mmCIF file of C-alpha atoms in Angstrom:
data_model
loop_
_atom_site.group_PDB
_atom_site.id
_atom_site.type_symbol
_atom_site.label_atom_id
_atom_site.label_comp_id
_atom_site.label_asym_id
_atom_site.label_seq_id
_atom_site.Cartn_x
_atom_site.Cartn_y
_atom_site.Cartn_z
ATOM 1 C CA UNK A 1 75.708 103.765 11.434
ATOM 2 C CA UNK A 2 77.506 101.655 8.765
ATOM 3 C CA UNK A 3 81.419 102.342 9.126
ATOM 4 C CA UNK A 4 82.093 104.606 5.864
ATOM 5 C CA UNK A 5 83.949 107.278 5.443
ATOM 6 C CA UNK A 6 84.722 109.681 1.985
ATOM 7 C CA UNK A 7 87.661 112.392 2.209
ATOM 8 C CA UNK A 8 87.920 114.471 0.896
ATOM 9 C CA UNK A 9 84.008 116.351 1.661
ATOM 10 C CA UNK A 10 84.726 119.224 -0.375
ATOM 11 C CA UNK A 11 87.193 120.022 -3.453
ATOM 12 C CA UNK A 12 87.889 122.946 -6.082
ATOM 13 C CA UNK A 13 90.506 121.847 -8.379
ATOM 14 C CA UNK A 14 91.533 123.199 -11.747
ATOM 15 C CA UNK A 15 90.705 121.747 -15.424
ATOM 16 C CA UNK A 16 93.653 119.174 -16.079
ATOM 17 C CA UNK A 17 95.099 118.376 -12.256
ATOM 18 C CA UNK A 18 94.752 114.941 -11.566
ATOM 19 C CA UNK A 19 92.105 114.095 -8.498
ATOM 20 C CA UNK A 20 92.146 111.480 -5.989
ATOM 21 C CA UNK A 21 88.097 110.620 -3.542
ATOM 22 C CA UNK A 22 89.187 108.147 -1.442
ATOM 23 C CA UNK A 23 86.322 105.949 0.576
ATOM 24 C CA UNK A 24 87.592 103.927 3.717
ATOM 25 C CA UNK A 25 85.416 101.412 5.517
ATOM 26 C CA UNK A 26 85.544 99.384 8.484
ATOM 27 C CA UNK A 27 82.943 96.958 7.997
ATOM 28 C CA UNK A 28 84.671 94.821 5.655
ATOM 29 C CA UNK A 29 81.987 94.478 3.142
ATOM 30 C CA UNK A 30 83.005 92.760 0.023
ATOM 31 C CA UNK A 31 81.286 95.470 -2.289
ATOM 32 C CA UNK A 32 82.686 98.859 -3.313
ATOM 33 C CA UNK A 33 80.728 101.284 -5.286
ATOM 34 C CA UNK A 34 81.554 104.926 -6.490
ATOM 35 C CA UNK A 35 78.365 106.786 -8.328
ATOM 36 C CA UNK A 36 77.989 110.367 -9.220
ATOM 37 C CA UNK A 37 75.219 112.550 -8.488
ATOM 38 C CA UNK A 38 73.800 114.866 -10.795
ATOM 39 C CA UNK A 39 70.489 116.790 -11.749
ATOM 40 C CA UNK A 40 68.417 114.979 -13.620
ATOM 41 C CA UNK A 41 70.379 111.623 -13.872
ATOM 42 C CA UNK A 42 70.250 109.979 -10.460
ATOM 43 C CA UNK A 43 72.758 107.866 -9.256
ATOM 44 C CA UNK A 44 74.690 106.798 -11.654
ATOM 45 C CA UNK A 45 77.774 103.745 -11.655
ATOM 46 C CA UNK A 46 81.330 105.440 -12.076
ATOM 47 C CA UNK A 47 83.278 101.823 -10.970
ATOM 48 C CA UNK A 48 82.768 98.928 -8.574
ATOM 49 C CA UNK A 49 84.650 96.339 -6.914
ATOM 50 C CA UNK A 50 83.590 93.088 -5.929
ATOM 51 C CA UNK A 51 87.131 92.414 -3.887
ATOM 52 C CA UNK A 52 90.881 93.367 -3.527
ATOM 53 C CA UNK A 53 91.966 93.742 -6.552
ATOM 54 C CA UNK A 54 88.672 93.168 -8.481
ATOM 55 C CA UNK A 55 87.166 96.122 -9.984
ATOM 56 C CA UNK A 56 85.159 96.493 -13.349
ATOM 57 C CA UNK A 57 83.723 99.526 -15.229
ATOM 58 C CA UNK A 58 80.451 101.188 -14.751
ATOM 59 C CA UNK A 59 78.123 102.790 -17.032
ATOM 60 C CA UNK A 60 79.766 106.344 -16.828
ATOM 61 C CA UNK A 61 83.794 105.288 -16.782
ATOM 62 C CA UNK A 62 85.565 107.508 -19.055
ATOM 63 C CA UNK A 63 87.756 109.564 -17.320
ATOM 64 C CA UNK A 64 87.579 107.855 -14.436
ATOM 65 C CA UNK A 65 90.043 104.662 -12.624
ATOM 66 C CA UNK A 66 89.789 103.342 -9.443
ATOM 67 C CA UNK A 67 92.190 101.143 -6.956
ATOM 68 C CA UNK A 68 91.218 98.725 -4.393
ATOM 69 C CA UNK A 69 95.170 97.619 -3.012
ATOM 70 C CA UNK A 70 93.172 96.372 0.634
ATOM 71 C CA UNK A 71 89.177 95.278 1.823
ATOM 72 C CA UNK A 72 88.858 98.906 3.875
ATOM 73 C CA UNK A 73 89.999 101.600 0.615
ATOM 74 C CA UNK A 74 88.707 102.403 -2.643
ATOM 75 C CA UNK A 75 90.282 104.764 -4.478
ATOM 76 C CA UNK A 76 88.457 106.668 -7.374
ATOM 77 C CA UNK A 77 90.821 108.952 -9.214
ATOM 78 C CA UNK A 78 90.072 111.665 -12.062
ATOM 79 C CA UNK A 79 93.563 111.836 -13.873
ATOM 80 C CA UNK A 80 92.832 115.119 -15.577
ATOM 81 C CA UNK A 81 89.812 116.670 -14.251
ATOM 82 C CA UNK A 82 87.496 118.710 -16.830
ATOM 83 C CA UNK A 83 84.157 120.627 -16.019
ATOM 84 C CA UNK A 84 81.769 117.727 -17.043
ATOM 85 C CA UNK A 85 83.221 115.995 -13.745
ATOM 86 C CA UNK A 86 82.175 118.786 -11.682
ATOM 87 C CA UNK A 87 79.534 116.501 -9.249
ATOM 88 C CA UNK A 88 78.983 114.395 -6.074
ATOM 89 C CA UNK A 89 80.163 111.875 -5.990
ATOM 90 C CA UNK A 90 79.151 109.060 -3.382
ATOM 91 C CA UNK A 91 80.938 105.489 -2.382
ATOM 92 C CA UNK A 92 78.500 102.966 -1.324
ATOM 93 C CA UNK A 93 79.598 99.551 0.054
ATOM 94 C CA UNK A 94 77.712 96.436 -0.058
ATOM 95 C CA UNK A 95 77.996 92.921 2.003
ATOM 96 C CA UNK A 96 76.342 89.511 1.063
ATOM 97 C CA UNK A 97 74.672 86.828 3.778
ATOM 98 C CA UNK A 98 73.633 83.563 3.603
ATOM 99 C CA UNK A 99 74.261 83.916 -0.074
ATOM 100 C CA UNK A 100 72.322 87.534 -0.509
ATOM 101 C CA UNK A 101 73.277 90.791 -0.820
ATOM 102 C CA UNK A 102 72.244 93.258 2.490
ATOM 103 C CA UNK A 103 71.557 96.627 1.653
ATOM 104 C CA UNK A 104 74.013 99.548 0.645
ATOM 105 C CA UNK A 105 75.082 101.901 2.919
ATOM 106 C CA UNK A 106 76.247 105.379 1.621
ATOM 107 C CA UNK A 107 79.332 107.645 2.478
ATOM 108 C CA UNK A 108 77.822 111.216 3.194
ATOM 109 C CA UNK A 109 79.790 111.873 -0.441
ATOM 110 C CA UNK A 110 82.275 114.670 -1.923
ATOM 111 C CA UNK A 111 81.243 117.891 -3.772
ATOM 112 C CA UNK A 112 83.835 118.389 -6.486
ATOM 113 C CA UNK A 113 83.952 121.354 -8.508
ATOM 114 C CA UNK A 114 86.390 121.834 -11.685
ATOM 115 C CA UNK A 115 86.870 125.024 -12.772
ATOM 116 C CA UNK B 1 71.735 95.854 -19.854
ATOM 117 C CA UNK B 2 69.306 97.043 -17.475
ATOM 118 C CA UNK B 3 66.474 99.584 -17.032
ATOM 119 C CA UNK B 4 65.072 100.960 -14.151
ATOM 120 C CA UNK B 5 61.626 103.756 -14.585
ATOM 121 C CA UNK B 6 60.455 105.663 -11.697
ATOM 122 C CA UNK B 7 57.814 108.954 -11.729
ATOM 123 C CA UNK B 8 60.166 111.768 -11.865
ATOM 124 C CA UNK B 9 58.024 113.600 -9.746
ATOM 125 C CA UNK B 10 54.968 113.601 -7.164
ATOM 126 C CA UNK B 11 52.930 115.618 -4.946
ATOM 127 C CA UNK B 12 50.747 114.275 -2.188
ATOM 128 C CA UNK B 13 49.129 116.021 1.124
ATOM 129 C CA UNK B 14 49.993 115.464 4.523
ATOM 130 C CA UNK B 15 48.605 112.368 6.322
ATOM 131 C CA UNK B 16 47.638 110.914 3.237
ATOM 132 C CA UNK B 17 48.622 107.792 1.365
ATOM 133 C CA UNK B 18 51.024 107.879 -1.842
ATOM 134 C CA UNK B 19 52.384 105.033 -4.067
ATOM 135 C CA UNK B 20 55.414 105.459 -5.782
ATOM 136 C CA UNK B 21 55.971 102.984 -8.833
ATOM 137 C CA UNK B 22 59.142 101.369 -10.163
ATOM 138 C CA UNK B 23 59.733 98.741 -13.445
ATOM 139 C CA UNK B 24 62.831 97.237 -13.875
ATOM 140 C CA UNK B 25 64.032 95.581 -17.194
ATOM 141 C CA UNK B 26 67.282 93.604 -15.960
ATOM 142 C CA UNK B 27 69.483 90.665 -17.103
ATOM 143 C CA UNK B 28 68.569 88.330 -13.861
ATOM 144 C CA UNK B 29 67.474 89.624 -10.731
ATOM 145 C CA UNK B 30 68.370 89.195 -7.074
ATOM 146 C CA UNK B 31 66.204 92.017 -5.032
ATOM 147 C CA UNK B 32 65.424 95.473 -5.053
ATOM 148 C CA UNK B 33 66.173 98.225 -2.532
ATOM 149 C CA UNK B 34 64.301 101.198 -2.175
ATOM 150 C CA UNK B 35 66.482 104.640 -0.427
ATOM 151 C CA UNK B 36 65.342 107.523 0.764
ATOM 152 C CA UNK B 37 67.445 110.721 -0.219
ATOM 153 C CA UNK B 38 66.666 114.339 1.535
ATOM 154 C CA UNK B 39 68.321 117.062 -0.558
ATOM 155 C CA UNK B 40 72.020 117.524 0.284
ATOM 156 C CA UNK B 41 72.531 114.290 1.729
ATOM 157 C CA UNK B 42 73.418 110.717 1.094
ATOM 158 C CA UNK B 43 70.461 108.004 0.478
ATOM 159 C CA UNK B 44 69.704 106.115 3.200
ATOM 160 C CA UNK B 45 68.269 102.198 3.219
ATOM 161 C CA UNK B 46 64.369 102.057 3.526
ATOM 162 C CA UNK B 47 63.276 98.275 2.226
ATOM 163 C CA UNK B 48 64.320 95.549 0.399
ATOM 164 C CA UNK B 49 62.319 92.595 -1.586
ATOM 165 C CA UNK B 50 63.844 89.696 -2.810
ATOM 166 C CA UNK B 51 60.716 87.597 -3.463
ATOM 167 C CA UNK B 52 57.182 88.246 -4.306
ATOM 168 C CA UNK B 53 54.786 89.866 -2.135
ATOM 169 C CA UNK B 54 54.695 92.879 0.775
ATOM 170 C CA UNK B 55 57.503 94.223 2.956
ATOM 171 C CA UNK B 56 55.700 96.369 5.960
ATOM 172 C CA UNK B 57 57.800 98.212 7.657
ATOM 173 C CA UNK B 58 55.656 101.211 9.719
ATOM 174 C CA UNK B 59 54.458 103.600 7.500
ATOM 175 C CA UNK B 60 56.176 102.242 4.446
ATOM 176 C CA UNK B 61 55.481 99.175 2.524
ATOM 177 C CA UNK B 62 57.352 98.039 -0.312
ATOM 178 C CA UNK B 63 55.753 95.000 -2.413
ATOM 179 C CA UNK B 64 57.342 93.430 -5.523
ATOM 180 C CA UNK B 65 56.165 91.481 -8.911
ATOM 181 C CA UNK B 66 59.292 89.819 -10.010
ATOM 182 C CA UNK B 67 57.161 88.332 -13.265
ATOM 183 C CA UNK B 68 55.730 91.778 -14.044
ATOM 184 C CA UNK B 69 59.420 93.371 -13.295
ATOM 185 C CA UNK B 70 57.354 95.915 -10.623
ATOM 186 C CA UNK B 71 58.020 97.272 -7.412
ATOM 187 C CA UNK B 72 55.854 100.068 -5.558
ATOM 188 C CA UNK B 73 56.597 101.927 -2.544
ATOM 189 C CA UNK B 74 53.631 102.984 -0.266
ATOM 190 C CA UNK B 75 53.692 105.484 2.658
ATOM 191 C CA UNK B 76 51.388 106.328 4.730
ATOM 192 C CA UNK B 77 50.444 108.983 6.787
ATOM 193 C CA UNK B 78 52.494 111.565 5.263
ATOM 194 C CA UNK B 79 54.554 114.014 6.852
ATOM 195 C CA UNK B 80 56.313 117.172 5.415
ATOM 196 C CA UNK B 81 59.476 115.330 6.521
ATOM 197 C CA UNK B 82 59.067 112.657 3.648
ATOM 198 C CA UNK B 83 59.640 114.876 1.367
ATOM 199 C CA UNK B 84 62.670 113.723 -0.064
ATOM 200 C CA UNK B 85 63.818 111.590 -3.436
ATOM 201 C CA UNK B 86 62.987 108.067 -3.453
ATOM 202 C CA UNK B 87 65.410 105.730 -4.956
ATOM 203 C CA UNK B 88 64.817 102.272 -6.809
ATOM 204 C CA UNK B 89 67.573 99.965 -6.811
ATOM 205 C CA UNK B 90 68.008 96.418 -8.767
ATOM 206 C CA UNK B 91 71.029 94.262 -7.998
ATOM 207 C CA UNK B 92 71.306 91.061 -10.120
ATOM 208 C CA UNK B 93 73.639 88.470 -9.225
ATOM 209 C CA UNK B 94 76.505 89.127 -12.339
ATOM 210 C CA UNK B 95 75.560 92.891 -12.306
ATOM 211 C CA UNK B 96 76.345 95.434 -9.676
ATOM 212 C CA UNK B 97 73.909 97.748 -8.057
ATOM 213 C CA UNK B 98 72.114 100.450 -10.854
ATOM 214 C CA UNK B 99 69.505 102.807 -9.695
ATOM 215 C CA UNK B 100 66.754 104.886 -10.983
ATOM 216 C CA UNK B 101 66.806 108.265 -11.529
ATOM 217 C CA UNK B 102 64.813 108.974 -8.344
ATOM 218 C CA UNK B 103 61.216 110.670 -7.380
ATOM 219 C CA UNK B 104 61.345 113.249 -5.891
ATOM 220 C CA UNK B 105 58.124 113.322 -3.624
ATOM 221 C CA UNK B 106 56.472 116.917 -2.320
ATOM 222 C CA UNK B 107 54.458 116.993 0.739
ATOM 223 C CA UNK B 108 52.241 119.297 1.149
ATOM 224 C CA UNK B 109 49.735 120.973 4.056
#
């Protein structure tokens, strides 16, 4: 199994706290991903990062930032959480070879609620 | 921007054969995965194309039309236990990796 790792699994946290998923690896994959799960939408993009330090916005951003300070941790924080954010959220990460990307491998992702 | 159109739902019985259809619209194109996602759990890796043709791999196949922006996946010999979500995935070279929505797949007896 791909070396991926999301903390924490499971959150309740209140409307306006600030919120912190973290997703460590130990493959040292060059891709980051963070999507969020929801009925009726798929998977959808939250923010990526092609490298330390390199990160750009997804389709569903608002709301959302994220930190990549080393190759192993992305960081996805919610800086004041509201209901609509109430999901799972999943961190996929992503290497290339020979010039092509390999396939994603998913963290077993975090069920956040906001109440 | 990119596009991505799967069934949103199917229903096939056991040990039979069932095709699940995906068209992409994207802004350049580099391959296209295809997960498998059992409720409550995170998608796992099934196939991946990257040029024209048929992928076998045991009871699923994936094949790929990059001209006619088409992917199918075909299993065979259903089981209950592929019944699960299956996920279409484009990456494109500037673009990160956007799915579907998903079909969710029933198997029945």
């Amino acid at each position: 199994d791909a070396g991926i790792t999301q903390s924490p699994r499971h959150k309740v946290t209140e409307t306006g706290t600030p919120v912190t998923l973290r997703c460590h690896q130990t493959e040292n994959h060059r891709y980051m991903y963070w999507y969020r799960q929801d009925p009726g939408h798929g998977l959808r993009l939250i923010h990526y990062s092609y490298g330390v330090k390199d990160t750009d916005k997804g389709e569903v951003s608002d709301g959302y930032s994220v930190s990549r300070s080393k190759t192993e941790d992305f960081l996805l924080t919610l800086e004041s959480a509201t209901s609509s954010q109430t999901s799972v959220y999943f961190c996929a990460i992503q290497s290339q070879s020979g010039g092509m990307n390999t396939e994603a491998f998913f963290g077993q992702g975090t069920r956040l609620t906001v109440v | 921007g990119q596009n991505i159109d799967q069934p949103t739902e199917m229903t096939a019985t056991e040990g039979a054969i069932v095709q699940i259809n995906c068209t992409y619209q994207t802004s350049g194109f580099n391959g296209l995965f295809w997960y498998q996602q059992h409720a409550g759990e995170a998608p796992t890796f099934l196939s991946y194309n990257v040029l024209d043709g048929l992928e076998e791999k045991g009871r699923f196949s994936s094949f790929l039309s990059r001209s006619k922006g088409y992917s199918y996946l075909l299993l065979k010999e259903l089981q209950m236990k592929d019944s699960a979500s299956y996920l279409c995935a484009v990456f494109s070279g500037n673009t990160p990796l956007v799915f579907g929505k998903g079909t969710r797949l029933s198997v029945i007896a």
